[in-house]
Coordinates of C-alpha atoms and ligand atoms in Angstrom, one line a residue:
M13 CA -23.2 56.8 8.4
S14 CA -23.4 57.1 4.7
E15 CA -21.0 54.8 2.9
D16 CA -21.8 55.8 -0.9
V17 CA -21.1 59.5 -0.7
N18 CA -18.2 60.3 -2.3
P19 CA -15.8 62.9 0.0
F20 CA -14.1 64.4 -3.3
E21 CA -17.7 65.4 -4.7
S22 CA -18.8 66.7 -1.1
L23 CA -15.6 68.9 -1.6
Q24 CA -16.6 69.8 -5.0
E25 CA -20.3 70.8 -4.1
Q26 CA -19.1 72.8 -1.0
I27 CA -16.6 74.9 -3.3
D28 CA -19.5 75.4 -5.9
D29 CA -21.7 76.0 -2.8
A30 CA -19.6 79.2 -1.9
A31 CA -18.6 80.2 -5.5
G32 CA -21.6 81.0 -6.0
Y33 CA -21.3 84.6 -3.8
L34 CA -18.2 85.0 -5.5
D35 CA -16.8 86.3 -8.6
V36 CA -14.9 83.6 -10.0
S37 CA -14.4 82.3 -13.2
E38 CA -15.3 78.8 -14.5
D39 CA -11.5 78.1 -15.5
V40 CA -10.3 79.2 -12.1
L41 CA -12.9 77.1 -10.6
T42 CA -12.0 74.2 -12.1
R43 CA -8.6 74.3 -11.0
L44 CA -9.9 74.7 -7.0
K45 CA -11.6 71.2 -7.7
H46 CA -9.2 69.6 -8.5
P47 CA -5.7 68.0 -7.3
E48 CA -2.5 69.4 -8.8
R49 CA -0.9 65.8 -8.6
V50 CA -1.4 62.3 -7.2
L51 CA 0.8 59.9 -6.3
E52 CA -0.4 56.6 -6.5
T53 CA 2.0 53.6 -5.6
N54 CA 1.9 50.2 -3.8
L55 CA 4.2 49.6 -0.9
T56 CA 5.7 45.8 -0.7
I57 CA 7.4 45.0 2.6
E58 CA 8.3 41.8 4.4
M59 CA 6.1 40.6 7.0
D60 CA 7.4 39.0 10.1
D61 CA 6.4 35.7 8.7
G62 CA 8.7 36.1 5.7
S63 CA 5.9 36.7 3.5
L64 CA 5.9 39.8 1.3
E65 CA 2.7 42.1 1.3
T66 CA 1.6 45.0 -1.0
F67 CA -0.3 48.0 0.1
P68 CA -1.5 50.5 -2.1
A69 CA -0.5 54.4 -1.1
Y70 CA -1.7 57.7 -2.2
R71 CA -0.1 61.3 -1.8
S72 CA -2.3 64.3 -2.8
Q73 CA -0.7 67.9 -4.0
F74 CA -4.3 69.9 -4.0
N75 CA -3.1 73.1 -4.5
G76 CA 0.3 75.1 -3.7
D77 CA -0.9 78.9 -4.6
R78 CA 0.1 80.1 -1.0
G79 CA 2.7 77.4 -0.2
P80 CA 4.0 74.3 0.1
Y81 CA 1.6 71.3 0.2
K82 CA 0.3 70.3 3.8
G83 CA -1.3 67.7 5.5
G84 CA -1.6 64.7 7.0
I85 CA -0.9 61.1 6.1
R86 CA -4.1 58.4 7.3
Y87 CA -3.7 54.7 7.8
H88 CA -6.9 52.9 7.5
P89 CA -8.5 50.4 5.5
G90 CA -11.2 52.7 4.3
V91 CA -8.5 55.1 2.1
D92 CA -9.0 55.3 -1.3
R93 CA -8.0 57.9 -4.1
D94 CA -10.9 60.2 -4.2
E95 CA -10.7 60.2 -0.3
V96 CA -7.2 61.4 -0.2
K97 CA -7.9 63.8 -2.9
A98 CA -10.9 65.3 -0.9
L99 CA -9.1 65.3 2.4
S100 CA -6.1 67.4 0.5
G101 CA -8.4 69.8 -0.8
W102 CA -9.9 70.3 2.6
M103 CA -6.4 71.0 3.6
V104 CA -6.2 73.7 1.1
Y105 CA -9.0 75.8 2.7
K106 CA -8.3 74.7 6.2
C107 CA -5.3 76.8 5.8
A108 CA -6.5 79.2 4.0
T109 CA -9.4 79.9 6.6
V110 CA -7.1 80.3 9.2
D111 CA -4.4 82.1 7.0
I112 CA -1.0 80.2 7.5
P113 CA 1.2 80.2 4.4
Y114 CA 0.3 77.0 3.1
G115 CA -1.4 74.8 0.3
G116 CA -3.0 71.5 0.9
G117 CA -2.1 67.9 0.6
K118 CA -3.0 64.5 2.3
G119 CA -1.6 60.8 2.0
G120 CA -3.2 57.7 2.9
I121 CA -2.0 54.0 2.9
V122 CA -4.8 51.4 2.6
V123 CA -4.1 49.2 6.0
D124 CA -5.7 48.2 9.4
P125 CA -2.7 49.4 11.4
R126 CA -4.2 47.0 14.4
E127 CA -3.3 43.9 12.0
L128 CA 0.8 44.7 11.7
S129 CA 3.0 44.2 14.1
D130 CA 5.5 47.6 15.3
G131 CA 8.0 46.3 13.0
E132 CA 6.1 45.7 10.2
L133 CA 4.3 49.1 10.6
E134 CA 8.1 50.4 10.5
R135 CA 9.2 49.1 7.4
L136 CA 5.6 50.0 5.7
T137 CA 6.1 53.7 7.2
R138 CA 10.0 54.0 6.0
A139 CA 8.9 52.7 2.5
F140 CA 6.0 54.9 1.9
A141 CA 8.7 58.0 3.3
E142 CA 10.9 56.4 0.5
E143 CA 8.8 56.8 -2.0
L144 CA 7.7 60.4 -1.2
R145 CA 11.2 61.3 -0.8
P146 CA 11.4 63.0 -4.0
I147 CA 7.7 65.2 -3.8
I148 CA 8.4 66.1 -0.4
G149 CA 10.5 68.5 1.5
E150 CA 10.5 71.6 3.9
D151 CA 9.5 74.0 1.2
R152 CA 7.9 71.7 -0.8
D153 CA 5.0 69.2 0.3
I154 CA 5.1 68.7 4.7
P155 CA 3.3 65.5 5.5
A156 CA 1.9 65.3 9.2
P157 CA -0.2 62.7 11.7
D158 CA -3.8 61.9 10.7
V159 CA -5.9 59.1 11.1
N160 CA -4.0 55.9 13.3
T161 CA -0.8 57.6 12.8
G162 CA 1.2 60.0 15.4
Q163 CA 4.8 61.0 16.5
R164 CA 6.2 57.2 16.2
E165 CA 5.5 57.2 12.6
M166 CA 6.6 60.9 12.0
N167 CA 9.9 60.3 13.4
W168 CA 10.5 57.4 11.1
I169 CA 9.4 59.6 8.5
K170 CA 12.0 62.3 9.3
D171 CA 14.8 59.9 10.0
T172 CA 13.8 58.1 6.5
Y173 CA 14.0 61.5 4.8
E174 CA 17.1 62.9 6.4
T175 CA 19.3 59.6 6.3
L176 CA 18.7 59.5 2.5
E177 CA 19.1 62.8 1.7
N178 CA 22.0 63.1 3.9
T179 CA 21.0 66.2 5.8
T180 CA 19.1 67.4 8.4
A181 CA 15.3 68.8 7.9
P182 CA 13.0 68.2 10.8
G183 CA 10.7 71.0 9.1
V184 CA 9.8 68.3 6.3
I185 CA 7.3 66.8 8.8
T186 CA 5.4 67.8 11.8
G187 CA 3.5 66.4 14.5
K188 CA 7.3 64.7 15.7
A189 CA 7.6 63.8 19.0
I190 CA 9.8 66.8 21.3
E191 CA 12.8 65.3 21.2
S192 CA 12.8 64.4 17.7
G193 CA 12.1 68.4 17.0
G194 CA 8.5 68.3 17.3
S195 CA 6.6 71.6 19.3
E196 CA 5.0 71.7 22.6
G197 CA 1.2 71.6 22.3
R198 CA 1.0 70.2 19.0
V199 CA -0.6 66.8 20.5
E200 CA -3.3 68.7 21.8
A201 CA -3.8 71.5 19.1
T202 CA -6.7 70.0 16.7
G203 CA -9.0 69.4 20.0
R204 CA -7.9 72.8 21.4
S205 CA -9.3 74.9 18.5
T206 CA -12.3 72.6 18.8
M207 CA -12.7 74.0 22.4
L208 CA -11.7 77.5 21.1
T209 CA -14.0 77.3 18.0
A210 CA -17.4 76.1 20.4
R211 CA -16.4 78.6 22.6
E212 CA -16.4 81.7 20.0
A213 CA -19.7 79.9 18.4
F214 CA -21.8 80.1 22.0
D215 CA -20.4 83.5 22.8
Y216 CA -21.6 85.1 19.3
L217 CA -24.6 83.0 19.5
G218 CA -25.6 84.6 23.4
R219 CA -25.1 81.0 25.0
D220 CA -23.3 80.0 27.8
I221 CA -20.9 77.0 27.0
G222 CA -20.3 76.3 30.7
D223 CA -24.4 75.6 30.9
A224 CA -23.8 73.5 27.7
T225 CA -24.3 69.7 27.7
V226 CA -22.1 68.0 24.8
A227 CA -22.3 64.8 23.0
V228 CA -18.7 63.8 21.3
Q229 CA -18.5 61.1 18.4
G230 CA -15.0 59.6 18.2
Y231 CA -12.9 59.7 20.9
G232 CA -9.3 59.4 19.4
N233 CA -6.7 62.3 19.3
A234 CA -9.1 65.0 18.5
G235 CA -11.8 64.1 20.3
S236 CA -10.9 63.5 23.5
V237 CA -8.8 66.4 23.6
A238 CA -11.8 68.5 22.7
A239 CA -14.0 66.5 25.2
R240 CA -11.3 67.4 28.1
L241 CA -10.7 70.9 27.3
L242 CA -14.7 71.4 27.0
E243 CA -15.3 70.0 30.0
Q244 CA -12.0 71.3 32.3
E245 CA -11.1 74.5 30.8
L246 CA -15.2 75.9 29.9
G247 CA -17.2 73.8 32.4
A248 CA -19.5 72.2 30.0
S249 CA -20.8 68.8 30.8
V250 CA -19.5 66.2 28.6
V251 CA -22.9 63.8 28.8
A252 CA -21.4 61.1 25.9
V253 CA -18.6 59.9 24.1
S254 CA -17.8 57.5 21.8
D255 CA -16.1 55.4 19.7
S256 CA -15.9 52.5 17.1
S257 CA -17.2 50.2 19.9
G258 CA -20.1 52.4 20.4
A259 CA -21.1 55.0 23.2
V260 CA -21.1 55.5 27.0
H261 CA -23.9 58.0 28.3
D262 CA -24.0 59.8 31.7
P263 CA -26.7 62.2 31.9
D264 CA -24.4 64.4 35.0
G265 CA -21.5 64.3 32.5
L266 CA -18.5 62.0 32.3
D267 CA -15.3 62.6 33.6
T268 CA -13.8 62.9 30.2
A269 CA -9.9 61.9 31.2
A270 CA -11.0 58.8 33.2
V271 CA -12.7 57.9 30.2
K272 CA -9.4 58.3 28.3
E273 CA -7.6 56.5 30.6
F274 CA -10.1 53.3 30.4
K275 CA -9.9 53.4 26.3
R276 CA -6.2 53.8 26.9
E277 CA -6.4 50.7 29.1
T278 CA -8.8 48.7 27.2
G279 CA -9.0 49.7 23.7
S280 CA -12.5 51.4 23.7
V281 CA -14.6 53.2 25.5
T282 CA -17.8 50.8 26.0
G283 CA -17.1 49.1 29.4
Y284 CA -16.4 52.6 31.0
E285 CA -18.0 51.6 34.5
D286 CA -19.0 55.2 35.9
A287 CA -21.3 55.8 32.6
T288 CA -25.6 54.8 33.1
E289 CA -25.9 53.2 30.2
E290 CA -24.1 52.2 26.6
L291 CA -25.9 53.7 23.1
S292 CA -24.9 53.1 19.6
N293 CA -23.2 55.6 17.7
E294 CA -26.4 56.9 16.2
E295 CA -28.1 57.2 19.4
L296 CA -25.0 59.4 20.3
L297 CA -25.4 61.3 17.2
T298 CA -29.0 62.1 17.8
M299 CA -29.1 62.8 21.5
D300 CA -30.9 66.3 22.9
V301 CA -27.5 68.1 23.6
D302 CA -26.6 71.5 23.0
L303 CA -23.4 70.9 21.2
L304 CA -22.6 67.7 19.3
V305 CA -19.0 67.5 18.3
P306 CA -18.4 65.1 15.4
A307 CA -14.6 63.7 15.5
A308 CA -14.3 60.4 13.8
L309 CA -14.7 59.9 10.0
E310 CA -16.1 61.2 6.7
N311 CA -20.0 61.0 6.2
A312 CA -20.9 60.4 10.2
I313 CA -24.1 62.7 9.5
D314 CA -26.0 61.9 6.0
G315 CA -29.2 63.7 5.4
D316 CA -31.6 61.5 7.2
L317 CA -29.8 61.3 10.6
A318 CA -29.4 64.6 9.8
R319 CA -33.4 65.2 10.0
D320 CA -33.1 63.4 13.7
V321 CA -30.4 65.7 15.3
E322 CA -31.5 67.4 18.1
A323 CA -28.2 69.2 18.9
D324 CA -28.5 73.1 18.5
V325 CA -25.1 73.7 17.5
I326 CA -22.6 71.2 15.8
V327 CA -18.4 71.9 16.1
E328 CA -16.8 69.6 13.6
A329 CA -13.7 68.0 14.7
A330 CA -13.3 65.4 12.0
N331 CA -12.8 66.2 8.3
G332 CA -15.7 66.1 6.4
P333 CA -18.3 64.3 9.1
L334 CA -21.2 65.8 7.2
T335 CA -22.7 65.2 3.4
P336 CA -23.9 67.9 1.7
E337 CA -27.4 66.4 2.2
A338 CA -26.9 66.6 5.6
D339 CA -25.4 70.6 5.7
D340 CA -28.9 71.4 3.6
V341 CA -31.2 69.5 6.1
L342 CA -29.5 71.4 8.9
T343 CA -29.2 74.9 7.3
E344 CA -33.2 74.5 6.5
R345 CA -33.7 73.3 10.1
D346 CA -31.7 76.1 11.9
V347 CA -28.9 73.9 13.5
H348 CA -25.7 76.1 13.5
V349 CA -22.7 74.2 12.0
F350 CA -19.4 75.2 12.6
P351 CA -17.0 73.5 9.9
D352 CA -14.2 71.3 9.8
I353 CA -12.1 73.6 8.3
L354 CA -11.9 76.0 11.2
A355 CA -12.9 73.9 14.2
N356 CA -9.9 71.0 13.6
A357 CA -7.6 73.4 11.8
G358 CA -5.8 73.8 14.8
G359 CA -3.6 70.7 14.1
V360 CA -2.1 72.2 11.2
T361 CA -2.0 75.5 12.7
V362 CA 0.6 74.6 15.3
S363 CA 2.1 72.0 12.5
Y364 CA 2.9 75.2 11.1
F365 CA 4.2 76.5 14.3
E366 CA 6.7 73.4 14.5
W367 CA 7.8 74.2 11.0
V368 CA 8.6 77.8 11.8
Q369 CA 10.7 76.8 15.4
N370 CA 12.8 73.9 13.2
R371 CA 13.3 76.8 10.3
Q372 CA 14.7 78.8 13.4
R373 CA 16.2 76.1 15.2
F374 CA 14.2 78.1 18.3
Y375 CA 11.7 76.1 20.2
W376 CA 8.6 78.2 22.0
P377 CA 7.1 77.4 25.4
E378 CA 3.5 75.9 25.2
S379 CA 2.1 78.9 27.2
R380 CA 3.0 81.0 23.3
V381 CA 2.3 78.0 21.0
N382 CA -1.3 78.4 22.8
D383 CA -1.5 81.8 22.9
E384 CA -0.7 81.7 19.2
L385 CA -3.3 79.3 18.3
E386 CA -6.0 81.4 20.0
R387 CA -5.3 84.1 18.3
H388 CA -5.5 82.1 14.7
V389 CA -8.6 80.8 15.8
V390 CA -10.4 83.8 16.7
D391 CA -9.1 86.1 14.1
A392 CA -10.5 83.1 11.7
F393 CA -13.8 83.0 13.6
E394 CA -14.4 87.0 13.2
G395 CA -13.3 86.5 9.5
L396 CA -16.3 83.6 9.1
V397 CA -18.8 85.5 11.0
D398 CA -17.9 88.7 9.1
A399 CA -18.6 87.4 5.9
Y400 CA -21.5 85.2 7.2
E401 CA -23.2 88.3 8.0
S402 CA -22.3 90.9 5.5
N403 CA -22.8 88.6 2.4
D404 CA -26.4 87.0 4.0
L405 CA -24.6 83.4 3.7
P406 CA -26.8 80.5 4.5
N407 CA -24.3 78.7 6.9
F408 CA -21.0 79.2 8.1
R409 CA -19.6 76.7 6.1
T410 CA -20.5 78.5 3.1
A411 CA -18.9 81.5 5.0
A412 CA -15.8 79.7 5.6
Y413 CA -14.7 78.9 1.9
V414 CA -16.2 82.0 0.7
V415 CA -13.2 83.7 3.1
A416 CA -10.8 80.7 2.2
I417 CA -11.7 80.8 -1.9
R418 CA -11.1 84.1 -1.9
R419 CA -7.6 84.2 -0.9
V420 CA -6.9 81.4 -2.8
V421 CA -7.6 83.3 -5.8
D422 CA -5.9 86.0 -4.6
A423 CA -2.8 84.4 -4.2
Y424 CA -3.4 82.3 -7.8
E425 CA -4.3 85.6 -9.7
E426 CA -1.3 87.7 -8.0
A427 CA 1.3 85.5 -9.4
G428 CA 0.0 85.5 -13.1
T429 CA -0.2 82.6 -15.1
W430 CA 2.8 80.7 -16.8
P431 CA 3.2 79.8 -19.7
Ligands
LIG25 N1 -4.4 66.1 9.7 C1 -4.5 67.5 10.4 C2 -5.6 67.5 9.6 O1 -6.4 67.1 9.1 C3 -3.1 68.1 10.6 C4 -2.7 68.1 9.1 C5 -1.2 69.0 9.8 O2 -0.7 69.2 10.3 O3 -0.5 69.2 8.3 O4 -5.6 68.7 9.9

């Protein structure tokens, strides 16, 4: 894990790599590499003991050429301005890759939510919602969950917004609980797109995913669902999974649902009694498996670690888990990397379906959500392969950016410049 790689610079490098294959002028390229605006604020709340504490928070609205800004809000002590800018940029190109009518945004609060009580978290979330209120809206900027946030936080934000605006506007935020206007299938959606991408990737490479061994780094919402669906829907053998406490390994395949239940009860995957051994995160990332799924945070694999990766295929469930140097090393070594902006795009795609349902006040069954999601992921995969083959591109990440940048630039240029 590389702490010193700035994810915002990584994003810019990824855009530059793809721009080399596109006819985009320098000035438009500059626009593609910088956020339109960033809100930086400080949220002061009363703690349970009566003291006051202040938490820095950000919302970056990167690009709105294809629609309202869209993207999650994360709670993590490592959040900073450049991380949020990078994550918001990745949302732009993610929404364009799967062709949903959104731009990109992202927010974050510098906080370790495990150190706050439920009441403190609610006050913090509502304080952020109050700051966000003037710049978000159903047609303006639509937040969602990200690392360490979920339905509960989204419900608080919706309630704060609707109360202050004196209206009902469930589409102002996605990832809500079903009773608060959420969508069937949203919780699983990120992991489902990772599973679908892996299925399409193995098919494309002429390999059988049902015979594949899999290691998953990160066992939060994205990683645990991806692992379960790879095991249960595709028959793959998930031989190792990890979280921040370490990794567990069973060469005969883990029961992914049982590991999830164990983590829910104890707070971590380590200690899971049916595993044959425990490993470090680094050992998991360099295991000899057919498929590696990084599903934790940015920069999990840097250039040095990439030299030791033994997996043949990587499907990214996390945002930005590979540094640009890791990408170069893996491309050189013919390891196929299927990028985050496709492989975890299920979350925002079903957010889009949630927003459509909210706007229509008409709700879909889960089967329809999953069918539409599959269609978006499969179409996007085909578009990416087509770009990869017809432009003779070095890897699938560059292919995804070529497709996505073209769509953003077309929207920008068709709209014209004003004033
Ligand atoms: N946080 C998720 C992501 O990184 C989902 C964003 C959304 O649903 O808007 O894609």
